[in-house]
Short mmCIF file of C-alpha atoms in Angstrom, two decimals:
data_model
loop_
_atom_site.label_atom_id
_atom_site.label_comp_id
_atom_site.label_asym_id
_atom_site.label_seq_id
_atom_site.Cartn_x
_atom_site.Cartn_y
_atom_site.Cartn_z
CA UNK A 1 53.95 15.75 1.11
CA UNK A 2 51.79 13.21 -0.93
CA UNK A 3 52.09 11.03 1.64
CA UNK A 4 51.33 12.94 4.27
CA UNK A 5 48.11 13.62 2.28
CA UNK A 6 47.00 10.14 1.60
CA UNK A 7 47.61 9.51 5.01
CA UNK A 8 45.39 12.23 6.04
CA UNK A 9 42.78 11.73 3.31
CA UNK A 10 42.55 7.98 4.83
CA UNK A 11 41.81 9.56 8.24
CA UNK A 12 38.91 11.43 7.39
CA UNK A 13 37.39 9.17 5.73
CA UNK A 14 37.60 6.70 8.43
CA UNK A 15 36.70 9.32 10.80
CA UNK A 16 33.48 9.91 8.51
CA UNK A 17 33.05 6.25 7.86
CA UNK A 18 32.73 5.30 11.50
CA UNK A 19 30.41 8.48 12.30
CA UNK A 20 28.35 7.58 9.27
CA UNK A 21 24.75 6.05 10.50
CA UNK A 22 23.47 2.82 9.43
CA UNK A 23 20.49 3.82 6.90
CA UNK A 24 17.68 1.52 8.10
CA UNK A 25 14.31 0.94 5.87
CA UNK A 26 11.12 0.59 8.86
CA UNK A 27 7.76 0.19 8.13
CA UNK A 28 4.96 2.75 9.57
CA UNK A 29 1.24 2.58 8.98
CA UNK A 30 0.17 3.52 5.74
CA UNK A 31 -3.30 4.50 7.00
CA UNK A 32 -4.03 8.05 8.97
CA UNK A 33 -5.18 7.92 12.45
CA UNK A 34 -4.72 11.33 13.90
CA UNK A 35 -3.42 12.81 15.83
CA UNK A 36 -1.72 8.67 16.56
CA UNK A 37 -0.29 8.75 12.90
CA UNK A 38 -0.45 10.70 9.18
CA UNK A 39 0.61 10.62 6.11
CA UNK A 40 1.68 13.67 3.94
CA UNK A 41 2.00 12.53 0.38
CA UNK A 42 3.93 10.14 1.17
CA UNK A 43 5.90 11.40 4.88
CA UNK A 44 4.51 9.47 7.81
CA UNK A 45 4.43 12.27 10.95
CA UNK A 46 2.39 12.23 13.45
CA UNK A 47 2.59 10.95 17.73
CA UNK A 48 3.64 7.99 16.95
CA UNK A 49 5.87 7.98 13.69
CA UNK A 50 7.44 11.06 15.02
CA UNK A 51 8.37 9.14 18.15
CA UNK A 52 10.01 6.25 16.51
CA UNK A 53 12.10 8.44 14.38
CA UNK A 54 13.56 9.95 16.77
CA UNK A 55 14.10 7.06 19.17
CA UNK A 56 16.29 5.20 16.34
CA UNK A 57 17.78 8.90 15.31
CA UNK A 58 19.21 8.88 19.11
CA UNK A 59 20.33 5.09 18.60
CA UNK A 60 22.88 6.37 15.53
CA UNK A 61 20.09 4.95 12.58
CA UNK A 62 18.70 6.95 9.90
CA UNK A 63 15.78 5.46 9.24
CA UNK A 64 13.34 5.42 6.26
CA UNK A 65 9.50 4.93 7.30
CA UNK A 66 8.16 3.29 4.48
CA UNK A 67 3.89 3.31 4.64
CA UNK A 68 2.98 -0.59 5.07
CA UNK A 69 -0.26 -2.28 5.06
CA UNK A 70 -0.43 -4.01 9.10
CA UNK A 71 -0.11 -7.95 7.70
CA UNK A 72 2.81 -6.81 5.23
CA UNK A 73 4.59 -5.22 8.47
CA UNK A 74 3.81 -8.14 10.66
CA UNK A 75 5.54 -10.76 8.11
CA UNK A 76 7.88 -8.71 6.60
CA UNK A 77 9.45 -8.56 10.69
CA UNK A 78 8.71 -12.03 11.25
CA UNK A 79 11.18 -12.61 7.63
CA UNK A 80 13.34 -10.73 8.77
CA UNK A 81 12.71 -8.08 5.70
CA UNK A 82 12.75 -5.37 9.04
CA UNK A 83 14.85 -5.48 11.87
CA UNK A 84 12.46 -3.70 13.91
CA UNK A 85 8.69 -2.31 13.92
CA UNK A 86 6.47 0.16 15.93
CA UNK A 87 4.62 0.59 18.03
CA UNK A 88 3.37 -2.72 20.02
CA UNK A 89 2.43 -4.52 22.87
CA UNK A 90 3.58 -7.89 23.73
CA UNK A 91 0.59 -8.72 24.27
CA UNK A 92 -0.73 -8.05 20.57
CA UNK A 93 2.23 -10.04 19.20
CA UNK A 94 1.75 -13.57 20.03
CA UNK A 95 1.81 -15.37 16.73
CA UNK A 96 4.16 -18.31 17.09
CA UNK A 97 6.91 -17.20 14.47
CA UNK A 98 6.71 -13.73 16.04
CA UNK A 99 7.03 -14.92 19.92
CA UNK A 100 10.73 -16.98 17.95
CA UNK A 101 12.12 -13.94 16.91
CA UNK A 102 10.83 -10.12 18.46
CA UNK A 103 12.48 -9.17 21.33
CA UNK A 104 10.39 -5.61 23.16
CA UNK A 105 12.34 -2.42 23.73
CA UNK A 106 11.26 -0.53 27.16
CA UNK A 107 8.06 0.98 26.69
CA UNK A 108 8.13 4.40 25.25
CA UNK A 109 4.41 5.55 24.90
CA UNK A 110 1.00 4.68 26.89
CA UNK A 111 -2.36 4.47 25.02
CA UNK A 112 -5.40 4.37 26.23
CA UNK A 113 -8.30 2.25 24.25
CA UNK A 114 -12.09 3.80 25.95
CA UNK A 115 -15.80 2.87 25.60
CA UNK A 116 -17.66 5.62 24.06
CA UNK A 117 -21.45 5.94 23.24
CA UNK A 118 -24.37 8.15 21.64
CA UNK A 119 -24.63 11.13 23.40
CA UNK A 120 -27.87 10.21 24.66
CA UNK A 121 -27.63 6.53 25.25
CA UNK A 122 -24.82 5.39 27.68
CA UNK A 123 -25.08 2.49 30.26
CA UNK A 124 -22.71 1.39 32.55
CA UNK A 125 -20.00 -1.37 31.90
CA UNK A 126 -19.32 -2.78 35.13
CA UNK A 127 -17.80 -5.68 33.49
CA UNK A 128 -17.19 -6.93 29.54
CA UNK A 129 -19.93 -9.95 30.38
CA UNK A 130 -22.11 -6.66 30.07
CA UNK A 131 -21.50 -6.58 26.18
CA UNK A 132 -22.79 -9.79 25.50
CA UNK A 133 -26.33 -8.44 24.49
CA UNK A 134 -24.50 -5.12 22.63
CA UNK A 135 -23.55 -4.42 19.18
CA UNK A 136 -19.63 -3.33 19.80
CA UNK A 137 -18.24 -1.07 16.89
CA UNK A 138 -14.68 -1.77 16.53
CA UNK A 139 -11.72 -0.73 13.98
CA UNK A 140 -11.50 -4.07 11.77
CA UNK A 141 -8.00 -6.02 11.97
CA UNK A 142 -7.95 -4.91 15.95
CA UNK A 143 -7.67 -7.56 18.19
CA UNK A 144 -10.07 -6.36 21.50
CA UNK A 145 -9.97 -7.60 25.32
CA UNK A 146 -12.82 -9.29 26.11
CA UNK A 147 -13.74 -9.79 22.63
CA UNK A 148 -15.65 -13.07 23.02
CA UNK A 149 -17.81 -10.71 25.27
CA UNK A 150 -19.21 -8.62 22.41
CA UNK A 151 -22.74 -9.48 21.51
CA UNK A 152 -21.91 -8.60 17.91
CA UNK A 153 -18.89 -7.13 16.60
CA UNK A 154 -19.32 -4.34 13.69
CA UNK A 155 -15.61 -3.78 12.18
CA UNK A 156 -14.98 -0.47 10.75
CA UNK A 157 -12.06 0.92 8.28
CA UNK A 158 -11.41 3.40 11.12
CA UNK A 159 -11.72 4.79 14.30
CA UNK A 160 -13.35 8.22 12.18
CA UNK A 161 -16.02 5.94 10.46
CA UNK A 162 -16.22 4.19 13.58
CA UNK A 163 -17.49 7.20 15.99
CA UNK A 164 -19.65 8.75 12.67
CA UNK A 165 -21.92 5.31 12.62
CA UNK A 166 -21.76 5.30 16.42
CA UNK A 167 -23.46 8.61 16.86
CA UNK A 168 -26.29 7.88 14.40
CA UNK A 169 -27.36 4.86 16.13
CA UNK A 170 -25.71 2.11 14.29
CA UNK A 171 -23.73 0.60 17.42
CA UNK A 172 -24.82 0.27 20.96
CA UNK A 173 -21.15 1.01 22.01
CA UNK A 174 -17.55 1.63 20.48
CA UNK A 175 -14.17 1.39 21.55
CA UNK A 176 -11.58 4.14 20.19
CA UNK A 177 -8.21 5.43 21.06
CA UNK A 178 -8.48 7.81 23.47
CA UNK A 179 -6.11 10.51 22.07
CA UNK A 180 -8.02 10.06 18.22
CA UNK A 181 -10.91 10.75 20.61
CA UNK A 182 -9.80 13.55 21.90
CA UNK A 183 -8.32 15.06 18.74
CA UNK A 184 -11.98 14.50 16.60
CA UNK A 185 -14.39 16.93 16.50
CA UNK A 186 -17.02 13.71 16.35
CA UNK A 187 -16.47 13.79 20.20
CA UNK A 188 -19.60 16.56 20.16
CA UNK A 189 -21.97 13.48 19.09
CA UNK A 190 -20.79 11.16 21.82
CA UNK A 191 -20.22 10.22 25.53
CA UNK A 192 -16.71 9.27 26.88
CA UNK A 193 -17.13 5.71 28.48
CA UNK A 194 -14.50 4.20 31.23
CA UNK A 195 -11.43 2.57 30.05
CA UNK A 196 -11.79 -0.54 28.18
CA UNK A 197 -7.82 -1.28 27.97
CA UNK A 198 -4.53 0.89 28.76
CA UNK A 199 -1.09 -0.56 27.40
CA UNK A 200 2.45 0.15 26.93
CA UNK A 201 3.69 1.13 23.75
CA UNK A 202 7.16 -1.20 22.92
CA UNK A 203 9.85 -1.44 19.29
CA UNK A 204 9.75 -4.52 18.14
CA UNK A 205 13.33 -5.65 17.57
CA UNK A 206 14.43 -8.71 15.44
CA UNK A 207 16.67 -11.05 16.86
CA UNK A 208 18.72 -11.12 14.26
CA UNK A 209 19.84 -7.58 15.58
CA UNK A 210 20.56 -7.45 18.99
CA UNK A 211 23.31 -5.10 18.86
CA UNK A 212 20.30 -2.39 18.31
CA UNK A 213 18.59 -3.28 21.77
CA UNK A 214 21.12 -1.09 23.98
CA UNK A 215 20.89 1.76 22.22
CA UNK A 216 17.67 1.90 21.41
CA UNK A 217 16.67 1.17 25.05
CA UNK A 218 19.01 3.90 25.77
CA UNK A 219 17.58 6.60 23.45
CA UNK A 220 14.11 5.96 24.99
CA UNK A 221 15.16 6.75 27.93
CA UNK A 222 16.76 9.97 26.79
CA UNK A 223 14.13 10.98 25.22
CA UNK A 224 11.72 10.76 28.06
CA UNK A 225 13.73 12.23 31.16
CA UNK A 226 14.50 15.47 28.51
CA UNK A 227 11.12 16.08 28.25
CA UNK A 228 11.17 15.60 24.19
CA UNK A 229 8.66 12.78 24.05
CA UNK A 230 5.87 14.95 25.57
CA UNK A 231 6.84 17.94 23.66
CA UNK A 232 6.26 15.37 20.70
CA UNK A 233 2.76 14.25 22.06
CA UNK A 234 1.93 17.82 23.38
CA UNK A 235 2.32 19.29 20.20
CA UNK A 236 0.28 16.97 17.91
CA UNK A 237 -2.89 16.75 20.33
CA UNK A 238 -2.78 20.44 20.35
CA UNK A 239 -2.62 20.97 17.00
CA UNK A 240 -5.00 18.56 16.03
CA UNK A 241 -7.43 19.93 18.75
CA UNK A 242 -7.10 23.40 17.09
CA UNK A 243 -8.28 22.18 14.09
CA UNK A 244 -11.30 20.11 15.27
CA UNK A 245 -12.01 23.44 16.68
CA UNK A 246 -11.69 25.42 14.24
CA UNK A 247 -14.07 22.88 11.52
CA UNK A 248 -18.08 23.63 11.46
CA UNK A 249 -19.90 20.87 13.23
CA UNK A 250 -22.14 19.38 10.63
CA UNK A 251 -24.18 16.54 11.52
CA UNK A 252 -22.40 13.21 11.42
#
């Protein structure tokens, strides 16, 4: 009977061992930039975070978003400290030590980066040569299309501060995420420009870790054809549009 026991005992704990998932530490952004990304003392939810965690859930990881400055995340990757990082472009990745070591996961996300303007001063932007005599408000440590267009560049901490100094006056033109856009209630004190850039949302996953491409390629693709990933988005643009809504308009 003992035997019989240990034998058993080993079983399920095999059995357990091999449907354990790996515990992975990830690092998220540890600034807010709603609806895109927030923090709740401490828990990172929001579009984005919420995405990722469930795209390495569905690849058998637990993972642990840990709030990390951008720099931190980009060499703590490039050390191999993180075997994999959200949410880029390839194109916004082209340091030389990252370009050794990242391979990109299918795209899981679009995002749309727009012009916007006072309320009461637009002009039209047939082409980024149209900037050069503009002062362009930007998010500082964003790298911008066209960039060497901008007639001056005015970096702020966000894209919040951005649109409040953009609707008194203090930039000709800014460029914001369209969905933040959407989701602020600072949209009342500005015009919605064209499209300054659109681009595919990608993981970032260290070479060192290749086993984790599959699967995570595969749970991005489960999670769009079931209709999850824009239940995701849906919910936090929604949410975040009901509260803009729902807030006073003072004057910026």
């Amino acid at each position: 009977m003992y035997k019989l026991w240990s034998v058993f005992a080993f079983l399920l704990f095999s059995s357990s061992a091999l449907l354990a998932k790996e515990e992975i530490t990830v690092p998220i952004y540890d600034q807010e930039r709603a609806p895109l990304a927030l923090l709740n003392e401490g828990e990172a939810s929001g579009i984005y975070p919420e995405l990722f965690r469930e795209i390495l859930k569905g690849a058998d990881l637990e993972p642990n978003l840990v709030p990390i400055p951008p720099m931190r995340r980009r060499i703590g990757f490039e050390t191999q400290l993180y075997a994999v990082s959200c949410c880029a472009n390839p194109a916004w990745r082209q340091r030389p030590r990252e370009q050794e070591v990242q391979i990109f996961s299918k795209p899981f996300y679009w995002t749309k980066d727009i012009f916007v303007f006072p309320k009461e001063n637009t002009f039209s932007i047939d082409k980024l040569s149209d900037l050069s005599d503009k002062r362009v408000a930007t998010v500082r440590g964003f790298d911008y299309r066209g960039a060497e267009h901008f007639g001056e560049r005015l970096d702020f901490q966000n894209e919040i501060t951005l649109m409040r100094a953009l609707a008194l006056g203090r930039a000709d033109v800014g460029i914001v995420n369209e969905d933040i856009y959407e989701a602020s209630s600072q949209r009342n004190y500005l015009a919605k420009g064209p499209i300054h850039d659109e681009a595919s949302l990608h993981i970032r996953i260290h070479r060192a870790r290749l086993d984790l491409v599959e699967p995570i390629n595969k749970s991005i693709e489960n999670l769009i054809s079931s209709g999850k990933r824009d239940q995701i988005v849906k919910k936090y643009l929604t949410q975040h549009n009901a509260i803009s809504a729902a807030v006073p308009n003072a004057a910026p």
